[in-house]
PDB file of C-alpha atoms and ligand atoms in Angstrom:
ATOM      1  CA  MET A   1     100.724  64.830 267.821  1.00 58.00           C
ATOM      2  CA  PRO A   2      97.480  66.959 266.716  1.00 61.00           C
ATOM      3  CA  LEU A   3      98.092  70.644 266.360  1.00 70.00           C
ATOM      4  CA  VAL A   4      95.979  72.559 268.872  1.00 77.00           C
ATOM      5  CA  ARG A   5      94.532  75.585 267.178  1.00 91.00           C
ATOM      6  CA  TYR A   6      93.285  78.550 268.948  1.00 95.00           C
ATOM      7  CA  ARG A   7      90.042  80.065 268.036  1.00 97.00           C
ATOM      8  CA  LYS A   8      88.550  83.280 269.530  1.00 97.00           C
ATOM      9  CA  VAL A   9      84.616  83.484 269.059  1.00 98.00           C
ATOM     10  CA  VAL A  10      82.494  86.331 270.271  1.00 98.00           C
ATOM     11  CA  ILE A  11      78.718  85.828 271.070  1.00 97.00           C
ATOM     12  CA  LEU A  12      76.785  88.917 270.324  1.00 97.00           C
ATOM     13  CA  GLY A  13      73.144  89.944 270.497  1.00 97.00           C
ATOM     14  CA  TYR A  14      70.441  91.785 272.069  1.00 97.00           C
ATOM     15  CA  ARG A  15      69.937  91.339 275.860  1.00 94.00           C
ATOM     16  CA  SER A  16      68.142  88.375 277.129  1.00 94.00           C
ATOM     17  CA  VAL A  17      68.115  86.245 274.016  1.00 97.00           C
ATOM     18  CA  GLY A  18      70.080  83.408 275.478  1.00 96.00           C
ATOM     19  CA  LYS A  19      73.681  84.134 274.886  1.00 96.00           C
ATOM     20  CA  THR A  20      74.878  82.974 278.248  1.00 94.00           C
ATOM     21  CA  SER A  21      72.578  80.151 278.395  1.00 95.00           C
ATOM     22  CA  LEU A  22      73.870  78.808 275.231  1.00 96.00           C
ATOM     23  CA  ALA A  23      77.419  79.055 276.065  1.00 96.00           C
ATOM     24  CA  HIS A  24      76.758  77.636 279.692  1.00 93.00           C
ATOM     25  CA  GLN A  25      74.829  74.765 278.065  1.00 95.00           C
ATOM     26  CA  PHE A  26      77.744  74.160 275.670  1.00 96.00           C
ATOM     27  CA  VAL A  27      80.477  74.303 278.095  1.00 94.00           C
ATOM     28  CA  GLU A  28      78.885  73.086 281.385  1.00 92.00           C
ATOM     29  CA  GLY A  29      76.136  70.930 279.907  1.00 94.00           C
ATOM     30  CA  LYS A  30      73.215  72.607 281.947  1.00 91.00           C
ATOM     31  CA  PHE A  31      70.529  74.900 281.242  1.00 92.00           C
ATOM     32  CA  LEU A  32      70.481  78.235 283.252  1.00 80.00           C
ATOM     33  CA  GLU A  33      67.005  79.075 284.953  1.00 79.00           C
ATOM     34  CA  GLY A  34      66.386  82.449 285.711  1.00 73.00           C
ATOM     35  CA  TYR A  35      67.693  85.672 284.207  1.00 61.00           C
ATOM     36  CA  ASP A  36      71.282  86.862 284.951  1.00 69.00           C
ATOM     37  CA  PRO A  37      72.454  89.744 283.012  1.00 69.00           C
ATOM     38  CA  THR A  38      75.959  89.039 281.967  1.00 70.00           C
ATOM     39  CA  VAL A  39      78.773  91.686 282.083  1.00 75.00           C
ATOM     40  CA  GLU A  40      81.235  89.824 280.121  1.00 82.00           C
ATOM     41  CA  ASN A  41      82.350  86.245 280.784  1.00 88.00           C
ATOM     42  CA  THR A  42      84.800  83.940 279.026  1.00 93.00           C
ATOM     43  CA  TYR A  43      84.794  80.159 278.532  1.00 93.00           C
ATOM     44  CA  SER A  44      87.353  77.722 277.249  1.00 94.00           C
ATOM     45  CA  LYS A  45      86.853  74.444 275.662  1.00 95.00           C
ATOM     46  CA  ILE A  46      88.791  72.033 273.752  1.00 95.00           C
ATOM     47  CA  VAL A  47      86.859  70.818 270.592  1.00 95.00           C
ATOM     48  CA  THR A  48      87.893  67.920 268.615  1.00 93.00           C
ATOM     49  CA  LEU A  49      86.846  67.821 264.902  1.00 91.00           C
ATOM     50  CA  GLY A  50      88.110  64.725 263.147  1.00 88.00           C
ATOM     51  CA  LYS A  51      91.785  64.782 263.505  1.00 89.00           C
ATOM     52  CA  ASP A  52      92.083  68.397 264.533  1.00 91.00           C
ATOM     53  CA  GLU A  53      91.861  69.842 268.096  1.00 94.00           C
ATOM     54  CA  PHE A  54      90.535  73.554 268.753  1.00 96.00           C
ATOM     55  CA  HIS A  55      91.049  75.624 271.773  1.00 96.00           C
ATOM     56  CA  LEU A  56      87.934  77.446 271.590  1.00 97.00           C
ATOM     57  CA  HIS A  57      87.953  80.712 273.575  1.00 97.00           C
ATOM     58  CA  LEU A  58      84.252  82.147 273.973  1.00 97.00           C
ATOM     59  CA  VAL A  59      83.518  85.687 274.920  1.00 96.00           C
ATOM     60  CA  ASP A  60      79.907  86.021 276.102  1.00 94.00           C
ATOM     61  CA  THR A  61      79.154  89.707 275.982  1.00 92.00           C
ATOM     62  CA  ALA A  62      76.713  92.020 277.779  1.00 89.00           C
ATOM     63  CA  GLY A  63      73.837  92.663 275.500  1.00 89.00           C
ATOM     64  CA  GLN A  64      74.009  95.170 272.657  1.00 90.00           C
ATOM     65  CA  ASP A  65      71.439  97.177 270.987  1.00 90.00           C
ATOM     66  CA  GLU A  66      71.364  99.154 267.652  1.00 89.00           C
ATOM     67  CA  TYR A  67      73.182 102.061 269.339  1.00 90.00           C
ATOM     68  CA  SER A  68      76.080 100.089 270.727  1.00 90.00           C
ATOM     69  CA  ILE A  69      79.465 100.992 269.751  1.00 92.00           C
ATOM     70  CA  LEU A  70      81.318  97.805 269.421  1.00 92.00           C
ATOM     71  CA  PRO A  71      84.868  97.941 271.143  1.00 92.00           C
ATOM     72  CA  TYR A  72      87.992  96.899 269.227  1.00 93.00           C
ATOM     73  CA  SER A  73      88.296  93.893 271.354  1.00 93.00           C
ATOM     74  CA  PHE A  74      85.229  92.472 269.542  1.00 95.00           C
ATOM     75  CA  ILE A  75      86.973  92.980 266.192  1.00 95.00           C
ATOM     76  CA  ILE A  76      90.744  92.515 266.627  1.00 95.00           C
ATOM     77  CA  GLY A  77      91.997  89.000 267.050  1.00 95.00           C
ATOM     78  CA  VAL A  78      88.581  87.542 266.797  1.00 97.00           C
ATOM     79  CA  HIS A  79      88.087  84.523 264.364  1.00 97.00           C
ATOM     80  CA  GLY A  80      84.315  84.100 264.258  1.00 98.00           C
ATOM     81  CA  TYR A  81      80.990  85.165 265.681  1.00 98.00           C
ATOM     82  CA  VAL A  82      77.913  83.627 266.897  1.00 98.00           C
ATOM     83  CA  LEU A  83      75.107  86.220 266.513  1.00 98.00           C
ATOM     84  CA  VAL A  84      72.072  85.420 268.569  1.00 98.00           C
ATOM     85  CA  TYR A  85      68.500  86.727 268.322  1.00 98.00           C
ATOM     86  CA  SER A  86      65.467  85.131 270.075  1.00 98.00           C
ATOM     87  CA  VAL A  87      62.635  83.936 267.765  1.00 98.00           C
ATOM     88  CA  THR A  88      60.305  85.422 270.308  1.00 98.00           C
ATOM     89  CA  SER A  89      61.587  89.022 269.677  1.00 98.00           C
ATOM     90  CA  LEU A  90      61.333  90.736 266.464  1.00 98.00           C
ATOM     91  CA  HIS A  91      63.342  93.553 267.996  1.00 98.00           C
ATOM     92  CA  SER A  92      66.198  91.187 268.843  1.00 98.00           C
ATOM     93  CA  PHE A  93      66.141  90.245 265.057  1.00 98.00           C
ATOM     94  CA  GLN A  94      66.372  93.788 263.996  1.00 97.00           C
ATOM     95  CA  VAL A  95      69.220  94.413 266.338  1.00 97.00           C
ATOM     96  CA  ILE A  96      71.162  91.518 264.779  1.00 97.00           C
ATOM     97  CA  GLU A  97      71.082  93.012 261.434  1.00 96.00           C
ATOM     98  CA  SER A  98      72.562  96.262 262.690  1.00 96.00           C
ATOM     99  CA  LEU A  99      75.230  94.334 264.738  1.00 97.00           C
ATOM    100  CA  TYR A 100      76.333  92.669 261.725  1.00 97.00           C
ATOM    101  CA  GLN A 101      76.696  95.731 259.645  1.00 96.00           C
ATOM    102  CA  LYS A 102      78.946  97.109 262.358  1.00 96.00           C
ATOM    103  CA  LEU A 103      81.031  94.118 262.412  1.00 96.00           C
ATOM    104  CA  TYR A 104      81.321  93.895 258.683  1.00 96.00           C
ATOM    105  CA  GLU A 105      82.570  97.572 258.583  1.00 95.00           C
ATOM    106  CA  GLY A 106      84.984  96.967 261.433  1.00 94.00           C
ATOM    107  CA  HIS A 107      86.452  94.166 259.521  1.00 94.00           C
ATOM    108  CA  GLY A 108      86.900  96.308 256.352  1.00 94.00           C
ATOM    109  CA  LYS A 109      84.043  94.608 254.704  1.00 92.00           C
ATOM    110  CA  THR A 110      85.589  91.192 254.348  1.00 92.00           C
ATOM    111  CA  ARG A 111      83.509  88.138 254.489  1.00 91.00           C
ATOM    112  CA  LEU A 112      83.006  87.149 258.205  1.00 95.00           C
ATOM    113  CA  PRO A 113      82.639  83.601 259.740  1.00 97.00           C
ATOM    114  CA  VAL A 114      79.182  83.821 261.244  1.00 98.00           C
ATOM    115  CA  VAL A 115      76.774  81.654 262.791  1.00 98.00           C
ATOM    116  CA  LEU A 116      73.214  83.218 262.980  1.00 98.00           C
ATOM    117  CA  VAL A 117      71.258  81.627 265.881  1.00 98.00           C
ATOM    118  CA  GLY A 118      67.511  82.087 266.370  1.00 98.00           C
ATOM    119  CA  ASN A 119      67.280  80.958 270.001  1.00 98.00           C
ATOM    120  CA  LYS A 120      64.278  80.069 272.208  1.00 98.00           C
ATOM    121  CA  ALA A 121      62.632  77.989 269.563  1.00 98.00           C
ATOM    122  CA  ASP A 122      61.129  75.935 272.182  1.00 98.00           C
ATOM    123  CA  LEU A 123      58.616  78.820 272.922  1.00 98.00           C
ATOM    124  CA  SER A 124      56.524  78.262 269.853  1.00 94.00           C
ATOM    125  CA  LEU A 125      53.525  80.084 270.988  1.00 97.00           C
ATOM    126  CA  ASP A 126      55.548  83.376 271.448  1.00 98.00           C
ATOM    127  CA  ARG A 127      57.283  83.244 268.023  1.00 98.00           C
ATOM    128  CA  GLU A 128      57.694  86.632 266.403  1.00 98.00           C
ATOM    129  CA  VAL A 129      60.386  85.623 263.840  1.00 98.00           C
ATOM    130  CA  GLN A 130      59.988  82.788 261.420  1.00 98.00           C
ATOM    131  CA  ALA A 131      62.865  80.282 260.534  1.00 98.00           C
ATOM    132  CA  VAL A 132      62.641  81.291 256.904  1.00 98.00           C
ATOM    133  CA  GLU A 133      63.493  85.112 257.887  1.00 98.00           C
ATOM    134  CA  GLY A 134      66.514  83.951 259.662  1.00 98.00           C
ATOM    135  CA  LYS A 135      67.726  81.595 256.991  1.00 98.00           C
ATOM    136  CA  ARG A 136      67.170  84.400 254.336  1.00 98.00           C
ATOM    137  CA  LEU A 137      69.271  86.832 256.410  1.00 98.00           C
ATOM    138  CA  ALA A 138      72.099  84.345 256.982  1.00 98.00           C
ATOM    139  CA  GLU A 139      72.064  83.647 253.240  1.00 97.00           C
ATOM    140  CA  SER A 140      72.398  87.297 252.524  1.00 97.00           C
ATOM    141  CA  TRP A 141      75.680  87.271 254.561  1.00 96.00           C
ATOM    142  CA  GLY A 142      76.954  83.883 253.258  1.00 95.00           C
ATOM    143  CA  ALA A 143      76.643  82.718 256.777  1.00 96.00           C
ATOM    144  CA  THR A 144      75.353  79.658 258.406  1.00 97.00           C
ATOM    145  CA  PHE A 145      71.772  79.686 260.143  1.00 98.00           C
ATOM    146  CA  MET A 146      70.523  77.598 262.931  1.00 98.00           C
ATOM    147  CA  GLU A 147      67.659  77.639 265.402  1.00 98.00           C
ATOM    148  CA  SER A 148      68.087  76.527 268.912  1.00 98.00           C
ATOM    149  CA  SER A 149      66.991  76.040 272.401  1.00 98.00           C
ATOM    150  CA  ALA A 150      69.243  76.568 275.091  1.00 97.00           C
ATOM    151  CA  ARG A 151      67.536  73.660 276.973  1.00 96.00           C
ATOM    152  CA  GLU A 152      69.049  71.254 274.531  1.00 97.00           C
ATOM    153  CA  ASN A 153      72.659  70.191 274.635  1.00 97.00           C
ATOM    154  CA  GLN A 154      73.173  68.752 271.196  1.00 97.00           C
ATOM    155  CA  VAL A 155      72.214  72.102 269.222  1.00 98.00           C
ATOM    156  CA  THR A 156      74.794  74.120 271.245  1.00 97.00           C
ATOM    157  CA  GLN A 157      77.426  71.477 270.196  1.00 97.00           C
ATOM    158  CA  ASP A 158      76.312  71.918 266.507  1.00 98.00           C
ATOM    159  CA  ILE A 159      76.445  75.860 266.948  1.00 98.00           C
ATOM    160  CA  PHE A 160      80.095  75.992 268.190  1.00 98.00           C
ATOM    161  CA  THR A 161      81.152  73.171 265.987  1.00 97.00           C
ATOM    162  CA  LYS A 162      79.752  75.127 262.980  1.00 97.00           C
ATOM    163  CA  VAL A 163      81.492  78.252 263.897  1.00 98.00           C
ATOM    164  CA  ILE A 164      84.915  76.482 263.918  1.00 97.00           C
ATOM    165  CA  GLN A 165      83.945  75.011 260.525  1.00 96.00           C
ATOM    166  CA  GLU A 166      82.900  78.498 259.223  1.00 96.00           C
ATOM    167  CA  ILE A 167      86.188  79.946 260.225  1.00 96.00           C
ATOM    168  CA  ALA A 168      88.078  77.228 258.395  1.00 93.00           C
ATOM    169  CA  ARG A 169      85.672  77.711 255.208  1.00 91.00           C
ATOM    170  CA  VAL A 170      86.431  81.479 255.182  1.00 90.00           C
ATOM    171  CA  GLU A 171      90.157  81.171 255.576  1.00 87.00           C
ATOM    172  CA  ASN A 172      90.301  78.505 252.798  1.00 86.00           C
ATOM    173  CA  SER A 173      88.204  80.797 250.592  1.00 83.00           C
ATOM    174  CA  TYR A 174      90.883  83.550 251.213  1.00 73.00           C
ATOM    175  CA  GLY A 175      93.695  81.077 250.361  1.00 62.00           C
ATOM    176  CA  GLN A 176      91.974  80.346 246.773  1.00 56.00           C
ATOM    177  CA  GLU A 177      91.737  84.116 245.893  1.00 49.00           C
TER     178      GLU A 177
HETATM  179  P1  LIG B 201      71.651  86.728 277.544  1.00 76.63           P
HETATM  180  O1  LIG B 201      71.151  87.960 278.324  1.00 76.63           O
HETATM  181  O2  LIG B 201      71.508  86.932 276.175  1.00 76.63           O
HETATM  182  O3  LIG B 201      72.880  86.062 277.934  1.00 76.63           O
HETATM  183  O4  LIG B 201      70.415  85.736 277.915  1.00 76.63           O
HETATM  184  P2  LIG B 201      70.328  84.700 279.086  1.00 76.63           P
HETATM  185  O5  LIG B 201      71.228  83.466 278.624  1.00 76.63           O
HETATM  186  O6  LIG B 201      70.687  85.205 280.480  1.00 76.63           O
HETATM  187  O7  LIG B 201      68.786  84.247 279.222  1.00 76.63           O
HETATM  188  C1  LIG B 201      67.854  85.163 279.302  1.00 76.63           C
HETATM  189  C2  LIG B 201      66.589  84.251 279.940  1.00 76.63           C
HETATM  190  O8  LIG B 201      66.193  83.397 278.798  1.00 76.63           O
HETATM  191  C3  LIG B 201      66.846  83.391 280.994  1.00 76.63           C
HETATM  192  O9  LIG B 201      65.831  83.400 281.869  1.00 76.63           O
HETATM  193  C4  LIG B 201      67.064  82.020 280.462  1.00 76.63           C
HETATM  194  O10 LIG B 201      66.941  81.001 281.279  1.00 76.63           O
HETATM  195  C5  LIG B 201      65.945  82.105 279.279  1.00 76.63           C
HETATM  196  N1  LIG B 201      66.484  81.195 278.054  1.00 76.63           N
HETATM  197  C6  LIG B 201      67.619  81.312 277.442  1.00 76.63           C
HETATM  198  N2  LIG B 201      67.573  80.641 276.375  1.00 76.63           N
HETATM  199  C7  LIG B 201      66.433  79.997 276.294  1.00 76.63           C
HETATM  200  C8  LIG B 201      65.800  79.072 275.438  1.00 76.63           C
HETATM  201  O11 LIG B 201      66.348  78.580 274.362  1.00 76.63           O
HETATM  202  N3  LIG B 201      64.491  78.618 275.757  1.00 76.63           N
HETATM  203  C9  LIG B 201      63.802  79.222 276.879  1.00 76.63           C
HETATM  204  N4  LIG B 201      62.517  78.779 277.061  1.00 76.63           N
HETATM  205  N5  LIG B 201      64.322  80.036 277.665  1.00 76.63           N
HETATM  206  C10 LIG B 201      65.600  80.473 277.382  1.00 76.63           C
END
């Protein structure tokens, strides 16, 4: 019998960057047209990676900005984070930097399992943030970077698979210290 491990992952980012659309595409396999501001939503999905099974509990949050105070529920008991900005909004990219700093401090400045996602990559004419900038920021945190479009299912599978792998990677690196 495989062990089912519980993983709580919080999706954070400025409003309207596509947090809900990514979670919805991943869990329901559909793209959401039209804007529906999220209060806070949770999703559950069993993810199988090789021989391991994970019960992934996703928390899709209302958008934050640089002034947001993150509640304890975004820190305590959370295994990993998907931090989302939109490649069409430089402001959303700047907000992500400040959110990361708050999480990092909230966790006592330990290494965090994070996947940084530059979403809306299909809107190439409106691009304000280059992929290389996202990559550089993720590297400075020791995190994984991906660009995505919530219109595509596969990339959402990759994002949430990656965050489970990042959680394992960070846990293992502590085990070796
Ligand atoms: P949230 O506030 O961050 O949860 O953002 P939503 O998921 O509600 O998305 C905000 C708007 O952007 C909606 O109208 C979505 O249909 C649209 N949207 C989200 N992701 C994408 C994407 O990857 N590409 C495009 N073209 N539109 C997107």
